[in-house]
Amino acid sequence: MISTIITAGGVSKRFGENKLLVKLDDKTVIEHTILKFLDLSDEIIIPATVQTLNFIKSSSVFDENKIKFAPFGQTRQKSVYNALLKCEFKDKVLIHDGARPFIEKSTIAKVAEELNTKDAVCCGVFATDTIKIIDNDGLIIKTIDRNNVFQAQTPQAFKYDLIMKAHKKFALRDDFTDDSSLVEALGVRVWTFKCEGVNKKITTRADL
């Protein structure tokens, strides 16, 4: 059974308005994202702001038998934890950014399948830019081998018990920027999976 958590609790400060409700062609960003996961999930839990929650409930993509909501937290980490508590199926969990509407359905299916043999999988792409390490003054310290630099994206996939254990252990910390980092901090191996197609996260208006 697959439980998908789609994060939708951000305030979109850099965008200037709720970016999840901005139109891309005939649907909003969050509607596109939900539709990518709807047929591939047994349940979808969305930690969402009141504005986003109300919009989704009134949307044609809303499936009351499959989609439910969780309270959004002050941080992404707290929002995901709230959603984990709402999971009915405690088997496979996919965690995805609501602002990544371009994810390929084939990637979602393959990442979920990876959990048949692995406990934790992080979707992403290899860096194409040259990566520099700098000091606090902006001086370049060294250039690292980009062949070993993997840019983490979502979905990230976990066995339910593992990701819940990680969130509970680090509940008092808020310095993790993604869920795979919590699992890494447990000392558990996280495997990478290269995304297919474009999986851009919409952060600024230029991303549209």
PDB file of C-alpha atoms in Angstrom:
ATOM      1  CA  MET A   1       0.000   0.000   0.000  1.00  0.00           C
ATOM      2  CA  ILE A   2       1.279   3.462  -0.897  1.00  0.00           C
ATOM      3  CA  SER A   3       0.638   6.571   1.205  1.00  0.00           C
ATOM      4  CA  THR A   4       1.639   9.840  -0.457  1.00  0.00           C
ATOM      5  CA  ILE A   5       2.279  13.024   1.508  1.00  0.00           C
ATOM      6  CA  ILE A   6       2.126  16.207  -0.580  1.00  0.00           C
ATOM      7  CA  THR A   7       3.427  19.231   1.304  1.00  0.00           C
ATOM      8  CA  ALA A   8       1.277  22.329   0.854  1.00  0.00           C
ATOM      9  CA  GLY A   9       1.801  24.387   3.987  1.00  0.00           C
ATOM     10  CA  GLY A  10       4.340  26.940   2.777  1.00  0.00           C
ATOM     11  CA  VAL A  11       3.678  30.675   2.669  1.00  0.00           C
ATOM     12  CA  SER A  12       5.489  31.291  -0.662  1.00  0.00           C
ATOM     13  CA  LYS A  13       7.383  34.370   0.577  1.00  0.00           C
ATOM     14  CA  ARG A  14       9.743  34.440  -2.396  1.00  0.00           C
ATOM     15  CA  PHE A  15       6.882  34.037  -4.858  1.00  0.00           C
ATOM     16  CA  GLY A  16       4.702  36.815  -3.416  1.00  0.00           C
ATOM     17  CA  GLU A  17       1.428  34.860  -3.320  1.00  0.00           C
ATOM     18  CA  ASN A  18       0.317  31.258  -2.837  1.00  0.00           C
ATOM     19  CA  LYS A  19       2.238  29.651  -5.687  1.00  0.00           C
ATOM     20  CA  LEU A  20       0.298  26.380  -5.363  1.00  0.00           C
ATOM     21  CA  LEU A  21      -2.861  28.164  -6.520  1.00  0.00           C
ATOM     22  CA  VAL A  22      -1.291  29.822  -9.564  1.00  0.00           C
ATOM     23  CA  LYS A  23      -2.552  28.512 -12.922  1.00  0.00           C
ATOM     24  CA  LEU A  24      -0.396  26.450 -15.267  1.00  0.00           C
ATOM     25  CA  ASP A  25      -2.472  26.007 -18.414  1.00  0.00           C
ATOM     26  CA  ASP A  26      -5.937  24.890 -17.273  1.00  0.00           C
ATOM     27  CA  LYS A  27      -5.111  23.830 -13.701  1.00  0.00           C
ATOM     28  CA  THR A  28      -3.312  25.180 -10.665  1.00  0.00           C
ATOM     29  CA  VAL A  29       0.108  23.951  -9.580  1.00  0.00           C
ATOM     30  CA  ILE A  30      -1.304  21.877  -6.703  1.00  0.00           C
ATOM     31  CA  GLU A  31      -3.946  20.278  -8.947  1.00  0.00           C
ATOM     32  CA  HIS A  32      -1.292  19.159 -11.423  1.00  0.00           C
ATOM     33  CA  THR A  33       0.745  17.691  -8.572  1.00  0.00           C
ATOM     34  CA  ILE A  34      -2.198  15.815  -7.040  1.00  0.00           C
ATOM     35  CA  LEU A  35      -3.189  14.331 -10.401  1.00  0.00           C
ATOM     36  CA  LYS A  36       0.301  12.871 -10.869  1.00  0.00           C
ATOM     37  CA  PHE A  37      -0.083  10.828  -7.665  1.00  0.00           C
ATOM     38  CA  LEU A  38      -3.822  10.130  -7.520  1.00  0.00           C
ATOM     39  CA  ASP A  39      -3.893   6.874  -9.485  1.00  0.00           C
ATOM     40  CA  LEU A  40      -0.616   5.634  -8.006  1.00  0.00           C
ATOM     41  CA  SER A  41      -1.513   6.096  -4.332  1.00  0.00           C
ATOM     42  CA  ASP A  42      -3.849   4.297  -1.944  1.00  0.00           C
ATOM     43  CA  GLU A  43      -4.175   7.490   0.078  1.00  0.00           C
ATOM     44  CA  ILE A  44      -2.911  11.060  -0.175  1.00  0.00           C
ATOM     45  CA  ILE A  45      -2.347  13.187   2.920  1.00  0.00           C
ATOM     46  CA  ILE A  46      -1.869  16.925   2.425  1.00  0.00           C
ATOM     47  CA  PRO A  47      -0.643  19.195   5.248  1.00  0.00           C
ATOM     48  CA  ALA A  48      -2.076  22.406   3.859  1.00  0.00           C
ATOM     49  CA  THR A  49      -2.854  25.984   4.748  1.00  0.00           C
ATOM     50  CA  VAL A  50      -6.537  26.819   5.171  1.00  0.00           C
ATOM     51  CA  GLN A  51      -6.565  28.608   1.816  1.00  0.00           C
ATOM     52  CA  THR A  52      -5.059  25.659  -0.044  1.00  0.00           C
ATOM     53  CA  LEU A  53      -7.208  23.119   1.807  1.00  0.00           C
ATOM     54  CA  ASN A  54     -10.420  24.939   0.911  1.00  0.00           C
ATOM     55  CA  PHE A  55      -9.346  25.237  -2.707  1.00  0.00           C
ATOM     56  CA  ILE A  56      -8.538  21.530  -3.038  1.00  0.00           C
ATOM     57  CA  LYS A  57     -11.859  20.534  -1.486  1.00  0.00           C
ATOM     58  CA  SER A  58     -13.676  22.592  -4.129  1.00  0.00           C
ATOM     59  CA  SER A  59     -11.511  21.311  -6.997  1.00  0.00           C
ATOM     60  CA  SER A  60     -12.536  18.740  -9.591  1.00  0.00           C
ATOM     61  CA  VAL A  61      -9.427  16.683  -8.689  1.00  0.00           C
ATOM     62  CA  PHE A  62     -10.595  16.183  -5.103  1.00  0.00           C
ATOM     63  CA  ASP A  63     -11.356  12.556  -4.225  1.00  0.00           C
ATOM     64  CA  GLU A  64     -12.891  12.386  -0.757  1.00  0.00           C
ATOM     65  CA  ASN A  65     -12.251   8.643  -0.589  1.00  0.00           C
ATOM     66  CA  LYS A  66      -8.526   9.039  -1.128  1.00  0.00           C
ATOM     67  CA  ILE A  67      -7.459  12.570  -0.154  1.00  0.00           C
ATOM     68  CA  LYS A  68      -7.294  13.759   3.441  1.00  0.00           C
ATOM     69  CA  PHE A  69      -5.636  16.646   5.195  1.00  0.00           C
ATOM     70  CA  ALA A  70      -3.275  17.217   8.114  1.00  0.00           C
ATOM     71  CA  PRO A  71      -2.449  20.404  10.032  1.00  0.00           C
ATOM     72  CA  PHE A  72       0.496  22.287   8.557  1.00  0.00           C
ATOM     73  CA  GLY A  73       3.367  23.057  10.901  1.00  0.00           C
ATOM     74  CA  GLN A  74       5.708  26.018  11.316  1.00  0.00           C
ATOM     75  CA  THR A  75       8.347  24.025   9.434  1.00  0.00           C
ATOM     76  CA  ARG A  76       8.181  21.511   6.603  1.00  0.00           C
ATOM     77  CA  GLN A  77       9.447  18.853   8.996  1.00  0.00           C
ATOM     78  CA  LYS A  78       6.544  19.404  11.389  1.00  0.00           C
ATOM     79  CA  SER A  79       4.054  19.361   8.527  1.00  0.00           C
ATOM     80  CA  VAL A  80       5.338  16.015   7.285  1.00  0.00           C
ATOM     81  CA  TYR A  81       5.219  14.582  10.802  1.00  0.00           C
ATOM     82  CA  ASN A  82       1.592  15.685  11.159  1.00  0.00           C
ATOM     83  CA  ALA A  83       0.816  13.935   7.882  1.00  0.00           C
ATOM     84  CA  LEU A  84       2.599  10.745   8.959  1.00  0.00           C
ATOM     85  CA  LEU A  85       0.305  10.606  11.975  1.00  0.00           C
ATOM     86  CA  LYS A  86      -2.680  10.624   9.601  1.00  0.00           C
ATOM     87  CA  CYS A  87      -1.484   7.690   7.476  1.00  0.00           C
ATOM     88  CA  GLU A  88      -3.927   4.814   7.485  1.00  0.00           C
ATOM     89  CA  PHE A  89      -1.595   2.477   5.595  1.00  0.00           C
ATOM     90  CA  LYS A  90       1.718   2.014   7.385  1.00  0.00           C
ATOM     91  CA  ASP A  91       3.692   0.485   4.556  1.00  0.00           C
ATOM     92  CA  LYS A  92       5.295   2.619   1.829  1.00  0.00           C
ATOM     93  CA  VAL A  93       5.383   6.411   2.137  1.00  0.00           C
ATOM     94  CA  LEU A  94       6.152   8.852  -0.673  1.00  0.00           C
ATOM     95  CA  ILE A  95       6.831  12.468   0.329  1.00  0.00           C
ATOM     96  CA  HIS A  96       6.587  15.089  -2.401  1.00  0.00           C
ATOM     97  CA  ASP A  97       6.705  18.881  -2.688  1.00  0.00           C
ATOM     98  CA  GLY A  98       3.377  20.351  -3.737  1.00  0.00           C
ATOM     99  CA  ALA A  99       5.328  22.848  -5.850  1.00  0.00           C
ATOM    100  CA  ARG A 100       6.845  20.120  -8.069  1.00  0.00           C
ATOM    101  CA  PRO A 101       4.024  19.561 -10.586  1.00  0.00           C
ATOM    102  CA  PHE A 102       6.188  18.283 -13.435  1.00  0.00           C
ATOM    103  CA  ILE A 103       7.212  14.964 -11.886  1.00  0.00           C
ATOM    104  CA  GLU A 104       6.805  12.068 -14.322  1.00  0.00           C
ATOM    105  CA  LYS A 105       4.301   9.388 -13.309  1.00  0.00           C
ATOM    106  CA  SER A 106       6.800   6.784 -14.481  1.00  0.00           C
ATOM    107  CA  THR A 107       9.316   8.122 -11.936  1.00  0.00           C
ATOM    108  CA  ILE A 108       6.732   7.931  -9.140  1.00  0.00           C
ATOM    109  CA  ALA A 109       5.945   4.314  -9.958  1.00  0.00           C
ATOM    110  CA  LYS A 110       9.598   3.319 -10.172  1.00  0.00           C
ATOM    111  CA  VAL A 111      10.545   5.052  -6.909  1.00  0.00           C
ATOM    112  CA  ALA A 112       7.706   3.260  -5.110  1.00  0.00           C
ATOM    113  CA  GLU A 113       8.876  -0.022  -6.610  1.00  0.00           C
ATOM    114  CA  GLU A 114      12.370   0.592  -5.248  1.00  0.00           C
ATOM    115  CA  LEU A 115      10.916   0.176  -1.743  1.00  0.00           C
ATOM    116  CA  ASN A 116      10.405  -3.511  -2.480  1.00  0.00           C
ATOM    117  CA  THR A 117      14.133  -3.983  -1.917  1.00  0.00           C
ATOM    118  CA  LYS A 118      15.237  -0.785  -0.116  1.00  0.00           C
ATOM    119  CA  ASP A 119      14.138   1.109   3.008  1.00  0.00           C
ATOM    120  CA  ALA A 120      14.821   4.664   1.827  1.00  0.00           C
ATOM    121  CA  VAL A 121      15.119   6.242  -1.626  1.00  0.00           C
ATOM    122  CA  CYS A 122      15.857   9.849  -2.609  1.00  0.00           C
ATOM    123  CA  CYS A 123      14.852  11.070  -6.046  1.00  0.00           C
ATOM    124  CA  GLY A 124      16.996  13.672  -7.775  1.00  0.00           C
ATOM    125  CA  VAL A 125      19.501  14.542 -10.496  1.00  0.00           C
ATOM    126  CA  PHE A 126      23.256  14.798 -10.816  1.00  0.00           C
ATOM    127  CA  ALA A 127      24.703  18.309 -10.811  1.00  0.00           C
ATOM    128  CA  THR A 128      25.556  19.784 -14.208  1.00  0.00           C
ATOM    129  CA  ASP A 129      27.081  23.024 -12.913  1.00  0.00           C
ATOM    130  CA  THR A 130      30.562  23.257 -11.443  1.00  0.00           C
ATOM    131  CA  ILE A 131      30.238  23.293  -7.651  1.00  0.00           C
ATOM    132  CA  LYS A 132      32.400  25.606  -5.513  1.00  0.00           C
ATOM    133  CA  ILE A 133      32.864  25.528  -1.729  1.00  0.00           C
ATOM    134  CA  ILE A 134      33.308  29.056  -0.350  1.00  0.00           C
ATOM    135  CA  ASP A 135      34.063  30.645   3.012  1.00  0.00           C
ATOM    136  CA  ASN A 136      31.979  33.269   4.844  1.00  0.00           C
ATOM    137  CA  ASP A 137      33.654  36.071   2.890  1.00  0.00           C
ATOM    138  CA  GLY A 138      32.744  34.569  -0.478  1.00  0.00           C
ATOM    139  CA  LEU A 139      36.250  33.294  -1.243  1.00  0.00           C
ATOM    140  CA  ILE A 140      36.398  29.983  -3.111  1.00  0.00           C
ATOM    141  CA  ILE A 141      38.027  27.312  -0.972  1.00  0.00           C
ATOM    142  CA  LYS A 142      37.860  24.434  -3.432  1.00  0.00           C
ATOM    143  CA  THR A 143      36.057  23.000  -6.425  1.00  0.00           C
ATOM    144  CA  ILE A 144      34.496  19.589  -5.885  1.00  0.00           C
ATOM    145  CA  ASP A 145      33.898  16.771  -8.325  1.00  0.00           C
ATOM    146  CA  ARG A 146      30.385  17.313  -9.664  1.00  0.00           C
ATOM    147  CA  ASN A 147      30.189  13.671 -10.755  1.00  0.00           C
ATOM    148  CA  ASN A 148      29.576  12.843  -7.098  1.00  0.00           C
ATOM    149  CA  VAL A 149      27.131  15.697  -6.436  1.00  0.00           C
ATOM    150  CA  PHE A 150      23.494  14.593  -6.371  1.00  0.00           C
ATOM    151  CA  GLN A 151      20.799  17.268  -6.124  1.00  0.00           C
ATOM    152  CA  ALA A 152      17.993  15.931  -3.958  1.00  0.00           C
ATOM    153  CA  GLN A 153      14.446  16.393  -5.189  1.00  0.00           C
ATOM    154  CA  THR A 154      11.150  14.651  -4.423  1.00  0.00           C
ATOM    155  CA  PRO A 155       9.433  12.257  -4.180  1.00  0.00           C
ATOM    156  CA  GLN A 156      11.480  10.673  -1.444  1.00  0.00           C
ATOM    157  CA  ALA A 157      10.291   7.221  -0.453  1.00  0.00           C
ATOM    158  CA  PHE A 158      10.521   5.336   2.832  1.00  0.00           C
ATOM    159  CA  LYS A 159       9.205   2.392   4.742  1.00  0.00           C
ATOM    160  CA  TYR A 160       6.659   3.920   7.123  1.00  0.00           C
ATOM    161  CA  ASP A 161       8.219   2.688  10.367  1.00  0.00           C
ATOM    162  CA  LEU A 162      11.625   4.068   9.372  1.00  0.00           C
ATOM    163  CA  ILE A 163      10.547   7.591   8.451  1.00  0.00           C
ATOM    164  CA  MET A 164       8.284   7.793  11.500  1.00  0.00           C
ATOM    165  CA  LYS A 165      11.174   6.736  13.725  1.00  0.00           C
ATOM    166  CA  ALA A 166      13.384   9.436  12.193  1.00  0.00           C
ATOM    167  CA  HIS A 167      10.782  12.166  12.671  1.00  0.00           C
ATOM    168  CA  LYS A 168      10.157  11.174  16.280  1.00  0.00           C
ATOM    169  CA  LYS A 169      13.873  11.053  17.122  1.00  0.00           C
ATOM    170  CA  PHE A 170      14.591  14.501  15.686  1.00  0.00           C
ATOM    171  CA  ALA A 171      11.263  16.148  16.542  1.00  0.00           C
ATOM    172  CA  LEU A 172      12.934  18.905  18.569  1.00  0.00           C
ATOM    173  CA  ARG A 173      15.260  19.904  15.718  1.00  0.00           C
ATOM    174  CA  ASP A 174      14.259  21.941  12.692  1.00  0.00           C
ATOM    175  CA  ASP A 175      17.548  22.164  10.805  1.00  0.00           C
ATOM    176  CA  PHE A 176      16.817  19.359   8.344  1.00  0.00           C
ATOM    177  CA  THR A 177      15.897  20.519   4.843  1.00  0.00           C
ATOM    178  CA  ASP A 178      14.505  17.224   3.559  1.00  0.00           C
ATOM    179  CA  ASP A 179      13.300  13.881   4.891  1.00  0.00           C
ATOM    180  CA  SER A 180      16.199  11.798   3.638  1.00  0.00           C
ATOM    181  CA  SER A 181      18.497  13.887   5.876  1.00  0.00           C
ATOM    182  CA  LEU A 182      16.588  12.678   8.945  1.00  0.00           C
ATOM    183  CA  VAL A 183      17.027   9.059   7.893  1.00  0.00           C
ATOM    184  CA  GLU A 184      20.733   9.634   7.157  1.00  0.00           C
ATOM    185  CA  ALA A 185      21.079  11.043  10.696  1.00  0.00           C
ATOM    186  CA  LEU A 186      19.803   7.708  12.026  1.00  0.00           C
ATOM    187  CA  GLY A 187      22.735   6.025  10.301  1.00  0.00           C
ATOM    188  CA  VAL A 188      20.459   4.298   7.778  1.00  0.00           C
ATOM    189  CA  ARG A 189      21.505   4.087   4.131  1.00  0.00           C
ATOM    190  CA  VAL A 190      19.488   6.160   1.653  1.00  0.00           C
ATOM    191  CA  TRP A 191      19.668   5.166  -2.018  1.00  0.00           C
ATOM    192  CA  THR A 192      19.445   7.603  -4.928  1.00  0.00           C
ATOM    193  CA  PHE A 193      17.140   7.376  -7.932  1.00  0.00           C
ATOM    194  CA  LYS A 194      17.635   9.582 -10.988  1.00  0.00           C
ATOM    195  CA  CYS A 195      14.500  11.477 -12.011  1.00  0.00           C
ATOM    196  CA  GLU A 196      13.166  11.248 -15.531  1.00  0.00           C
ATOM    197  CA  GLY A 197      12.227  14.406 -17.425  1.00  0.00           C
ATOM    198  CA  VAL A 198      11.940  17.783 -15.714  1.00  0.00           C
ATOM    199  CA  ASN A 199      11.185  17.960 -11.996  1.00  0.00           C
ATOM    200  CA  LYS A 200      11.606  21.670 -11.330  1.00  0.00           C
ATOM    201  CA  LYS A 201      10.338  23.103  -8.059  1.00  0.00           C
ATOM    202  CA  ILE A 202       8.430  26.335  -8.512  1.00  0.00           C
ATOM    203  CA  THR A 203       9.990  28.852  -6.134  1.00  0.00           C
ATOM    204  CA  THR A 204       9.935  32.185  -7.979  1.00  0.00           C
ATOM    205  CA  ARG A 205       7.796  33.605 -10.784  1.00  0.00           C
ATOM    206  CA  ALA A 206      10.664  32.982 -13.200  1.00  0.00           C
ATOM    207  CA  ASP A 207      10.188  29.243 -12.644  1.00  0.00           C
ATOM    208  CA  LEU A 208       6.757  29.434 -14.280  1.00  0.00           C
TER     209      LEU A 208
END
